[in-house]
XYZ file of N, CA and C in Angstrom:
693
model
N -172.886 -30.218 -31.021
C -174.292 -30.577 -30.899
C -174.404 -32.110 -30.867
N -175.139 -32.621 -29.851
C -175.277 -34.068 -29.708
C -176.390 -34.600 -30.603
N -176.546 -35.893 -30.624
C -177.501 -36.539 -31.523
C -178.943 -36.182 -31.180
N -179.264 -36.060 -29.917
C -180.646 -35.753 -29.515
C -181.096 -34.413 -30.090
N -180.194 -33.429 -30.061
C -180.548 -32.118 -30.601
C -180.662 -32.171 -32.128
N -179.812 -32.988 -32.739
C -179.884 -33.123 -34.195
C -181.204 -33.776 -34.613
N -181.620 -34.801 -33.871
C -182.881 -35.471 -34.189
C -184.077 -34.544 -33.992
N -183.954 -33.566 -33.102
C -185.065 -32.646 -32.827
C -185.221 -31.565 -33.877
N -184.214 -31.397 -34.753
C -184.262 -30.341 -35.766
C -185.173 -30.741 -36.917
N -185.700 -29.736 -37.559
C -186.481 -29.937 -38.772
C -185.531 -30.318 -39.914
N -186.024 -30.965 -40.945
C -185.156 -31.420 -42.047
C -184.280 -30.325 -42.624
N -184.846 -29.145 -42.847
C -184.042 -28.057 -43.434
C -182.958 -27.609 -42.452
N -183.317 -27.437 -41.182
C -182.359 -27.020 -40.171
C -181.260 -28.069 -39.991
N -181.642 -29.344 -40.050
C -180.658 -30.419 -39.948
C -179.694 -30.397 -41.127
N -180.208 -30.162 -42.327
C -179.370 -30.068 -43.516
C -178.390 -28.908 -43.388
N -178.867 -27.779 -42.916
C -178.014 -26.600 -42.770
C -176.930 -26.826 -41.722
N -177.290 -27.468 -40.635
C -176.322 -27.736 -39.562
C -175.222 -28.688 -40.035
N -175.629 -29.729 -40.721
C -174.633 -30.685 -41.222
C -173.733 -30.062 -42.281
N -174.292 -29.207 -43.121
C -173.492 -28.542 -44.151
C -172.456 -27.601 -43.528
N -172.857 -26.888 -42.478
C -171.916 -25.996 -41.792
C -170.761 -26.778 -41.165
N -171.101 -27.923 -40.579
C -170.064 -28.760 -39.977
C -169.089 -29.277 -41.033
N -169.638 -29.624 -42.187
C -168.793 -30.136 -43.270
C -167.842 -29.054 -43.784
N -168.342 -27.829 -43.944
C -167.497 -26.724 -44.417
C -166.408 -26.388 -43.408
N -166.743 -26.467 -42.131
C -165.726 -26.229 -41.106
C -164.626 -27.296 -41.173
N -165.043 -28.514 -41.411
C -164.089 -29.604 -41.514
C -163.165 -29.417 -42.729
N -163.724 -28.996 -43.851
C -162.919 -28.754 -45.063
C -161.910 -27.636 -44.840
N -162.323 -26.583 -44.149
C -161.404 -25.483 -43.855
C -160.262 -25.975 -42.965
N -160.579 -26.843 -42.021
C -159.568 -27.390 -41.115
C -158.546 -28.228 -41.886
N -159.039 -29.054 -42.798
C -158.136 -29.885 -43.603
C -157.259 -29.021 -44.492
N -157.826 -27.983 -45.060
C -157.071 -27.090 -45.932
C -155.969 -26.368 -45.154
N -156.268 -25.967 -43.925
C -155.253 -25.314 -43.096
C -154.134 -26.283 -42.743
N -154.501 -27.527 -42.507
C -153.488 -28.524 -42.204
C -152.529 -28.732 -43.373
N -153.100 -28.713 -44.588
C -152.261 -28.874 -45.778
C -151.324 -27.694 -45.944
N -151.829 -26.502 -45.659
C -151.001 -25.311 -45.794
C -149.886 -25.278 -44.753
N -150.115 -25.877 -43.602
C -149.126 -25.881 -42.532
C -148.079 -26.981 -42.712
N -148.169 -27.769 -43.747
C -147.227 -28.883 -43.952
C -145.818 -28.345 -44.186
N -144.865 -28.887 -43.450
C -143.478 -28.462 -43.554
C -142.735 -29.279 -44.607
N -141.525 -28.812 -44.937
C -140.716 -29.533 -45.928
C -140.389 -30.936 -45.447
N -140.105 -31.075 -44.148
C -139.768 -32.393 -43.628
C -140.949 -33.345 -43.736
N -142.172 -32.799 -43.620
C -143.353 -33.648 -43.781
C -143.470 -34.142 -45.224
N -143.184 -33.246 -46.160
C -143.230 -33.619 -47.576
C -142.160 -34.675 -47.881
N -140.965 -34.504 -47.320
C -139.879 -35.448 -47.554
C -140.222 -36.824 -46.995
N -140.813 -36.855 -45.797
C -141.177 -38.137 -45.189
C -142.263 -38.852 -45.988
N -143.202 -38.103 -46.536
C -144.269 -38.735 -47.319
C -143.760 -39.294 -48.641
N -142.737 -38.674 -49.218
C -142.229 -39.090 -50.529
C -140.839 -39.716 -50.444
N -140.420 -40.081 -49.251
C -139.071 -40.600 -49.044
C -138.878 -41.977 -49.683
N -137.661 -42.184 -50.201
C -137.226 -43.496 -50.670
C -135.856 -43.763 -50.078
N -135.703 -44.947 -49.494
C -134.402 -45.296 -48.925
C -133.351 -45.411 -50.014
N -133.747 -45.940 -51.169
C -132.857 -46.036 -52.322
C -133.608 -45.546 -53.555
N -133.044 -44.548 -54.228
C -133.584 -44.082 -55.509
C -132.755 -44.720 -56.613
N -133.400 -45.531 -57.442
C -132.703 -46.142 -58.571
C -132.481 -45.110 -59.674
N -131.585 -45.453 -60.595
C -131.260 -44.523 -61.675
C -132.464 -44.229 -62.568
N -133.348 -45.215 -62.732
C -134.497 -45.020 -63.606
C -135.706 -44.431 -62.872
N -135.580 -44.150 -61.567
C -136.674 -43.513 -60.830
C -136.751 -42.033 -61.198
N -137.924 -41.579 -61.566
C -138.116 -40.184 -61.956
C -138.986 -39.472 -60.923
N -138.683 -38.205 -60.707
C -139.471 -37.369 -59.802
C -140.339 -36.442 -60.659
N -141.637 -36.615 -60.575
C -142.558 -35.842 -61.405
C -143.112 -34.625 -60.662
N -143.593 -34.818 -59.455
C -144.188 -33.717 -58.698
C -143.102 -32.958 -57.933
N -143.465 -31.757 -57.450
C -142.476 -30.981 -56.700
C -142.171 -31.651 -55.361
N -143.146 -32.385 -54.808
C -142.901 -33.115 -53.565
C -141.856 -34.216 -53.783
N -141.956 -34.944 -54.887
C -140.978 -35.985 -55.197
C -139.601 -35.385 -55.477
N -139.585 -34.259 -56.166
C -138.313 -33.595 -56.458
C -137.622 -33.131 -55.178
N -138.422 -32.648 -54.211
C -137.855 -32.229 -52.935
C -137.258 -33.418 -52.187
N -137.974 -34.559 -52.187
C -137.465 -35.761 -51.530
C -136.206 -36.282 -52.219
N -136.177 -36.220 -53.540
C -134.994 -36.662 -54.297
C -133.803 -35.738 -54.029
N -134.050 -34.455 -53.924
C -132.974 -33.506 -53.635
C -132.368 -33.774 -52.261
N -133.228 -34.086 -51.299
C -132.739 -34.429 -49.961
C -131.914 -35.723 -50.006
N -132.384 -36.696 -50.763
C -131.684 -37.984 -50.880
C -130.288 -37.803 -51.479
N -130.167 -36.928 -52.481
C -128.881 -36.715 -53.148
C -127.843 -36.098 -52.218
N -128.288 -35.444 -51.150
C -127.357 -34.802 -50.219
C -126.869 -35.763 -49.140
N -127.454 -36.954 -49.085
C -127.034 -37.937 -48.091
C -125.797 -38.676 -48.579
N -125.044 -39.241 -47.631
C -123.823 -39.989 -47.953
C -124.110 -41.460 -47.707
N -123.984 -42.247 -48.763
C -124.521 -43.610 -48.750
C -123.429 -44.687 -48.723
N -122.325 -44.408 -48.017
C -121.285 -45.408 -47.828
C -121.580 -46.268 -46.603
N -121.932 -45.610 -45.496
C -122.266 -46.320 -44.262
C -123.618 -45.840 -43.750
N -124.242 -46.683 -42.921
C -125.552 -46.374 -42.358
C -125.435 -46.035 -40.878
N -126.428 -45.279 -40.395
C -126.644 -45.064 -38.971
C -127.849 -45.904 -38.580
N -127.756 -46.627 -37.464
C -128.824 -47.557 -37.112
C -129.371 -47.272 -35.717
N -130.560 -47.792 -35.471
C -131.220 -47.746 -34.167
C -131.412 -49.184 -33.706
N -130.703 -49.577 -32.646
C -130.727 -50.955 -32.153
C -131.571 -51.113 -30.894
N -132.462 -50.163 -30.618
C -133.252 -50.223 -29.390
C -134.188 -51.424 -29.359
N -134.590 -51.945 -30.530
C -135.478 -53.116 -30.597
C -134.750 -54.330 -31.173
N -133.459 -54.459 -30.859
C -132.670 -55.536 -31.463
C -133.160 -56.912 -31.043
N -133.750 -57.046 -29.844
C -134.239 -58.348 -29.395
C -135.431 -58.834 -30.215
N -136.115 -57.920 -30.864
C -137.228 -58.283 -31.739
C -136.788 -58.373 -33.202
N -135.476 -58.311 -33.416
C -134.901 -58.332 -34.778
C -135.424 -57.174 -35.620
N -135.643 -56.036 -34.985
C -136.099 -54.837 -35.674
C -135.009 -53.770 -35.555
N -134.364 -53.502 -36.678
C -133.278 -52.530 -36.716
C -133.627 -51.455 -37.734
N -133.638 -50.212 -37.291
C -133.920 -49.087 -38.188
C -132.607 -48.575 -38.772
N -132.651 -48.169 -40.037
C -131.441 -47.707 -40.728
C -131.730 -46.403 -41.470
N -130.700 -45.608 -41.574
C -130.740 -44.420 -42.433
C -129.313 -44.104 -42.863
N -129.191 -43.268 -43.896
C -127.877 -42.908 -44.408
C -127.244 -41.810 -43.555
N -125.928 -41.642 -43.726
C -125.210 -40.588 -43.018
C -125.588 -39.216 -43.561
N -125.618 -38.237 -42.659
C -125.750 -36.843 -43.070
C -124.359 -36.239 -43.241
N -124.316 -35.027 -43.773
C -123.024 -34.377 -43.996
C -122.293 -34.135 -42.682
N -123.024 -33.697 -41.665
C -122.393 -33.444 -40.369
C -121.812 -34.701 -39.752
N -122.528 -35.814 -39.899
C -122.034 -37.084 -39.360
C -120.804 -37.563 -40.120
N -120.785 -37.337 -41.417
C -119.618 -37.724 -42.211
C -118.388 -36.943 -41.765
N -118.559 -35.646 -41.520
C -117.434 -34.801 -41.095
C -116.943 -35.227 -39.713
N -117.860 -35.542 -38.804
C -117.493 -35.935 -37.446
C -117.002 -37.379 -37.362
N -117.224 -38.159 -38.423
C -116.807 -39.558 -38.412
C -117.834 -40.509 -37.840
N -119.039 -40.010 -37.560
C -120.085 -40.867 -37.010
C -120.524 -41.878 -38.061
N -120.480 -43.157 -37.701
C -120.847 -44.206 -38.635
C -119.675 -44.851 -39.326
N -118.477 -44.232 -39.212
C -117.280 -44.814 -39.821
C -116.161 -44.956 -38.798
N -115.783 -43.855 -38.149
C -114.754 -43.899 -37.115
C -115.365 -43.888 -35.715
N -116.655 -43.613 -35.637
C -117.433 -43.705 -34.404
C -118.557 -44.701 -34.653
N -118.884 -45.494 -33.646
C -119.893 -46.550 -33.792
C -121.153 -46.023 -34.475
N -121.699 -46.824 -35.408
C -122.847 -46.414 -36.194
C -124.176 -46.483 -35.464
N -124.212 -47.017 -34.232
C -125.433 -46.969 -33.432
C -125.657 -45.525 -32.993
N -126.853 -44.996 -33.194
C -127.096 -43.562 -33.022
C -126.844 -43.070 -31.595
N -126.918 -43.973 -30.604
C -126.730 -43.548 -29.215
C -125.383 -43.995 -28.657
N -124.489 -44.488 -29.502
C -123.187 -44.995 -29.050
C -122.077 -44.125 -29.637
N -121.096 -43.791 -28.793
C -119.962 -42.958 -29.213
C -118.633 -43.703 -29.119
N -118.685 -45.028 -29.100
C -117.468 -45.831 -28.979
C -116.636 -45.722 -30.266
N -115.318 -45.639 -30.101
C -114.418 -45.518 -31.255
C -113.427 -46.675 -31.356
N -113.375 -47.537 -30.339
C -112.383 -48.620 -30.331
C -113.002 -49.931 -30.801
N -112.169 -50.738 -31.453
C -112.532 -52.099 -31.885
C -113.809 -52.116 -32.743
N -113.872 -51.223 -33.713
C -115.033 -51.184 -34.610
C -114.924 -52.304 -35.639
N -116.062 -52.884 -35.975
C -116.126 -53.959 -36.969
C -117.121 -53.568 -38.059
N -116.847 -53.992 -39.284
C -117.691 -53.647 -40.429
C -118.587 -54.830 -40.776
N -119.889 -54.556 -40.903
C -120.873 -55.597 -41.182
C -121.644 -55.266 -42.451
N -121.895 -56.297 -43.256
C -122.738 -56.154 -44.441
C -124.103 -56.764 -44.126
N -125.147 -55.946 -44.201
C -126.481 -56.355 -43.759
C -127.455 -56.264 -44.923
N -128.253 -57.311 -45.092
C -129.340 -57.281 -46.071
C -130.544 -56.620 -45.399
N -130.715 -55.340 -45.637
C -131.739 -54.545 -44.961
C -133.079 -54.698 -45.684
N -134.055 -55.294 -45.003
C -135.404 -55.453 -45.548
C -136.322 -54.417 -44.900
N -137.146 -53.768 -45.696
C -137.992 -52.699 -45.174
C -139.250 -52.557 -46.032
N -140.260 -51.907 -45.458
C -141.498 -51.598 -46.165
C -141.475 -50.136 -46.586
N -141.814 -49.902 -47.860
C -141.791 -48.535 -48.383
C -142.934 -48.358 -49.363
N -143.863 -47.449 -49.019
C -145.045 -47.199 -49.851
C -145.800 -48.507 -50.132
N -145.988 -49.284 -49.062
C -146.749 -50.539 -49.097
C -146.074 -51.619 -49.944
N -144.765 -51.479 -50.164
C -144.014 -52.490 -50.901
C -142.827 -52.953 -50.070
N -142.557 -54.258 -50.117
C -141.421 -54.814 -49.392
C -140.176 -54.720 -50.273
N -139.122 -54.134 -49.727
C -137.884 -53.960 -50.476
C -136.717 -54.419 -49.616
N -135.569 -54.588 -50.251
C -134.354 -54.932 -49.518
C -133.138 -54.442 -50.290
N -132.087 -54.136 -49.560
C -130.840 -53.685 -50.164
C -129.697 -53.965 -49.202
N -128.483 -54.106 -49.717
C -127.309 -54.350 -48.895
C -126.739 -53.033 -48.388
N -126.471 -52.971 -47.097
C -125.888 -51.776 -46.490
C -124.706 -52.196 -45.618
N -123.853 -51.230 -45.287
C -122.704 -51.484 -44.433
C -122.839 -50.710 -43.125
N -122.470 -51.382 -42.040
C -122.509 -50.789 -40.698
C -121.141 -50.934 -40.049
N -120.732 -49.877 -39.327
C -119.520 -49.940 -38.514
C -119.952 -49.852 -37.055
N -119.736 -50.949 -36.317
C -120.233 -51.030 -34.951
C -119.136 -51.478 -34.002
N -119.259 -51.060 -32.737
C -118.351 -51.515 -31.699
C -118.696 -52.953 -31.318
N -117.939 -53.521 -30.391
C -118.143 -54.920 -30.021
C -119.525 -55.143 -29.422
N -119.946 -54.271 -28.508
C -121.235 -54.444 -27.845
C -122.384 -54.309 -28.838
N -122.330 -53.294 -29.682
C -123.397 -53.089 -30.668
C -123.369 -54.176 -31.746
N -122.198 -54.735 -32.033
C -122.115 -55.841 -32.985
C -122.848 -57.062 -32.443
N -122.727 -57.292 -31.141
C -123.450 -58.410 -30.523
C -124.958 -58.192 -30.593
N -125.391 -56.949 -30.454
C -126.824 -56.657 -30.569
C -127.306 -56.885 -31.997
N -126.518 -56.475 -32.960
C -126.894 -56.674 -34.361
C -127.034 -58.154 -34.686
N -126.165 -58.978 -34.114
C -126.168 -60.427 -34.370
C -126.882 -61.200 -33.265
N -127.864 -60.592 -32.649
C -128.546 -61.202 -31.504
C -129.177 -62.543 -31.872
N -129.816 -62.618 -33.037
C -130.459 -63.865 -33.467
C -129.831 -64.457 -34.714
N -129.396 -63.603 -35.605
C -128.850 -64.080 -36.872
C -127.479 -63.456 -37.092
N -126.512 -64.298 -37.418
C -125.156 -63.840 -37.677
C -125.084 -63.122 -39.021
N -124.582 -61.901 -39.012
C -124.417 -61.135 -40.236
C -123.025 -61.377 -40.822
N -122.816 -60.909 -42.024
C -121.548 -61.087 -42.718
C -120.602 -59.964 -42.346
N -119.430 -60.344 -41.827
C -118.432 -59.348 -41.458
C -117.471 -59.130 -42.619
N -117.163 -57.878 -42.875
C -116.250 -57.521 -43.955
C -114.881 -57.286 -43.353
N -113.884 -58.068 -43.794
C -112.521 -57.924 -43.303
C -111.584 -57.662 -44.466
N -110.502 -56.947 -44.159
C -109.478 -56.718 -45.170
C -108.678 -57.992 -45.366
N -108.561 -58.414 -46.606
C -107.843 -59.637 -46.927
C -106.631 -59.312 -47.793
N -105.518 -59.938 -47.439
C -104.287 -59.770 -48.227
C -104.232 -60.873 -49.266
N -104.014 -60.521 -50.519
C -103.978 -61.507 -51.594
C -102.779 -62.433 -51.441
N -102.881 -63.628 -52.072
C -101.806 -64.608 -51.982
C -100.516 -64.087 -52.589
N -100.634 -63.323 -53.674
C -99.424 -62.798 -54.319
C -98.704 -61.838 -53.395
N -99.486 -61.000 -52.664
C -98.861 -60.060 -51.739
C -98.211 -60.797 -50.580
N -98.883 -61.890 -50.107
C -98.309 -62.661 -49.014
C -96.994 -63.301 -49.434
N -96.942 -63.904 -50.644
C -95.726 -64.564 -51.109
C -94.603 -63.552 -51.309
N -94.974 -62.361 -51.815
C -93.959 -61.326 -52.011
C -93.386 -60.873 -50.682
N -94.268 -60.698 -49.682
C -93.800 -60.248 -48.377
C -92.910 -61.300 -47.728
N -93.273 -62.605 -47.876
C -92.434 -63.666 -47.324
C -91.064 -63.679 -48.002
N -91.037 -63.553 -49.324
C -89.766 -63.536 -50.056
C -88.918 -62.344 -49.636
N -89.559 -61.191 -49.448
C -88.832 -59.990 -49.038
C -88.219 -60.184 -47.657
N -88.997 -60.787 -46.729
C -88.493 -60.998 -45.375
C -87.297 -61.952 -45.373
N -87.375 -63.019 -46.210
C -86.252 -63.956 -46.284
C -85.002 -63.265 -46.806
N -85.173 -62.471 -47.878
C -84.026 -61.761 -48.444
C -83.466 -60.756 -47.443
N -84.380 -60.118 -46.682
C -83.936 -59.147 -45.686
C -83.135 -59.825 -44.581
N -83.581 -61.038 -44.145
C -82.851 -61.775 -43.133
C -81.459 -62.166 -43.630
N -81.375 -62.599 -44.900
C -80.073 -62.940 -45.466
C -79.144 -61.732 -45.482
N -79.699 -60.592 -45.838
C -78.892 -59.371 -45.912
C -78.421 -58.952 -44.525
N -79.339 -59.040 -43.531
C -78.985 -58.630 -42.170
C -77.953 -59.562 -41.548
N -77.969 -60.851 -41.944
C -77.041 -61.830 -41.364
C -75.662 -61.810 -42.001
N -75.481 -61.068 -43.095
C -74.174 -61.001 -43.740
C -73.193 -60.248 -42.846
N -71.941 -60.744 -42.727
C -70.942 -60.055 -41.876
C -70.522 -58.729 -42.500
N -70.287 -57.739 -41.664
C -69.839 -56.417 -42.118
C -68.383 -56.236 -41.735
N -67.625 -55.506 -42.560
C -66.198 -55.268 -42.300
C -66.017 -53.894 -41.695
N -65.011 -53.770 -40.886
C -64.720 -52.482 -40.253
C -64.103 -51.505 -41.236
N -63.568 -51.990 -42.366
C -62.919 -51.104 -43.334
C -63.943 -50.151 -43.930
N -65.120 -50.664 -44.327
C -66.114 -49.807 -44.950
C -66.622 -48.747 -43.978
N -66.776 -49.089 -42.718
C -67.294 -48.115 -41.761
C -66.290 -47.012 -41.492
N -64.980 -47.284 -41.678
C -63.964 -46.268 -41.407
C -63.661 -45.410 -42.620
N -64.126 -45.779 -43.799
C -63.814 -45.014 -45.010
C -64.686 -43.786 -45.063
N -64.161 -42.584 -45.298
C -64.986 -41.392 -45.436
C -65.923 -41.523 -46.625
N -66.995 -40.713 -46.634
C -68.008 -40.804 -47.673
C -67.423 -40.494 -49.035
N -66.627 -39.454 -49.129
C -66.080 -39.064 -50.437
C -65.161 -40.143 -50.972
N -64.349 -40.711 -50.091
C -63.431 -41.760 -50.534
C -64.213 -42.995 -50.964
N -65.263 -43.293 -50.244
C -66.086 -44.458 -50.595
C -66.708 -44.300 -51.965
N -67.168 -43.134 -52.269
C -67.751 -42.887 -53.580
C -66.699 -43.018 -54.664
N -65.491 -42.549 -54.386
C -64.434 -42.655 -55.379
C -64.082 -44.104 -55.635
N -64.014 -44.914 -54.571
C -63.719 -46.332 -54.728
C -64.804 -47.014 -55.549
N -66.067 -46.687 -55.267
C -67.173 -47.288 -56.006
C -67.122 -46.917 -57.469
N -66.708 -45.682 -57.773
C -66.601 -45.268 -59.174
C -65.557 -46.107 -59.890
N -64.422 -46.371 -59.224
C -63.378 -47.194 -59.834
C -63.868 -48.619 -60.069
N -64.644 -49.140 -59.096
C -65.163 -50.496 -59.253
C -66.075 -50.593 -60.459
N -66.960 -49.586 -60.637
C -67.875 -49.613 -61.772
C -67.110 -49.521 -63.096
N -66.059 -48.693 -63.122
C -65.298 -48.572 -64.365
C -64.585 -49.874 -64.693
N -64.055 -50.581 -63.654
C -63.412 -51.859 -63.897
C -64.418 -52.903 -64.374
N -65.623 -52.896 -63.797
C -66.644 -53.854 -64.209
C -67.045 -53.646 -65.658
N -67.093 -52.377 -66.095
C -67.456 -52.107 -67.478
C -66.441 -52.705 -68.437
N -65.175 -52.621 -68.069
C -64.158 -53.175 -68.939
C -64.276 -54.701 -69.010
N -64.577 -55.330 -67.869
C -64.711 -56.779 -67.843
C -65.954 -57.219 -68.592
N -67.046 -56.457 -68.474
C -68.303 -56.824 -69.100
C -68.211 -56.833 -70.616
N -67.308 -55.993 -71.166
C -67.153 -55.989 -72.611
C -66.616 -57.325 -73.103
N -65.882 -58.029 -72.229
C -65.281 -59.274 -72.635
C -66.182 -60.482 -72.360
N -67.204 -60.340 -71.453
C -68.070 -61.454 -71.082
C -69.267 -61.555 -72.021
N -69.733 -62.741 -72.272
C -71.002 -62.900 -73.015
C -72.161 -62.400 -72.175
N -73.294 -62.074 -72.798
C -74.456 -61.558 -72.091
C -75.072 -62.637 -71.198
N -75.001 -63.927 -71.594
C -75.571 -64.985 -70.769
C -74.848 -65.084 -69.428
N -73.481 -64.996 -69.485
C -72.718 -65.066 -68.233
C -73.016 -63.873 -67.345
N -73.158 -62.725 -67.972
C -73.466 -61.508 -67.208
C -74.814 -61.631 -66.503
N -75.781 -62.186 -67.188
C -77.119 -62.333 -66.604
C -77.101 -63.333 -65.443
N -76.336 -64.421 -65.596
C -76.225 -65.405 -64.519
C -75.552 -64.798 -63.291
N -74.511 -63.984 -63.524
C -73.848 -63.317 -62.394
C -74.813 -62.398 -61.664
N -75.639 -61.719 -62.436
C -76.610 -60.797 -61.820
C -77.602 -61.548 -60.937
N -78.070 -62.700 -61.420
C -79.025 -63.502 -60.643
C -78.369 -64.040 -59.383
N -77.119 -64.457 -59.477
C -76.434 -64.965 -58.290
C -76.265 -63.893 -57.231
N -75.924 -62.666 -57.664
C -75.794 -61.562 -56.709
C -77.139 -61.198 -56.082
N -78.179 -61.342 -56.844
C -79.499 -60.953 -56.349
C -80.073 -61.966 -55.363
N -79.865 -63.256 -55.622
C -80.525 -64.303 -54.826
C -79.653 -64.844 -53.715
N -78.369 -64.665 -53.789
C -77.475 -65.295 -52.772
C -76.633 -64.238 -52.068
């Protein structure tokens, strides 16, 4: 009914018409609420990160928290379609994606299936949630092309595996000792001796060394051991 017809009604008829329209509207809203799906409830109560002290009071919050607990929060899946505007959407991995390797062994961009030359990036993800600005650190595994899109305007922090100095020094020392060992001349006598005979000879050598060691001081024995080990 248009405004002209409403203005032509008597006060009581106008009141009745408006009341009927209002009741129809309330019924429509009530039906919409009843038709709400679980995914709608989860989206309304979703949190990208639930802290340990966050409590779920209503059944809607509990449903959203239950969904959150089933996500895998090691790596993120991202949407880089608006990368030129510095707008990157993020979400956590699902169980199916974790099993398939999407986001870890396959590029984390949702529309990319590249598996070669993946790089790991640490991103300070800023987002709006329930009218509040929040941020958290997330990790992304992206191919070379998608990495360039992620760093279109601002360079992100790349995570690389680093070998500690102690491990490097140990590996260098091992390589030097290995080179010394490989460069030592070998005799043809040992290669021609059968295995059983070689073991018997070694047993005799050990027995002779034991007899000599009884006569040597412990300091001399330790020095001999170091010389055999280092030279």
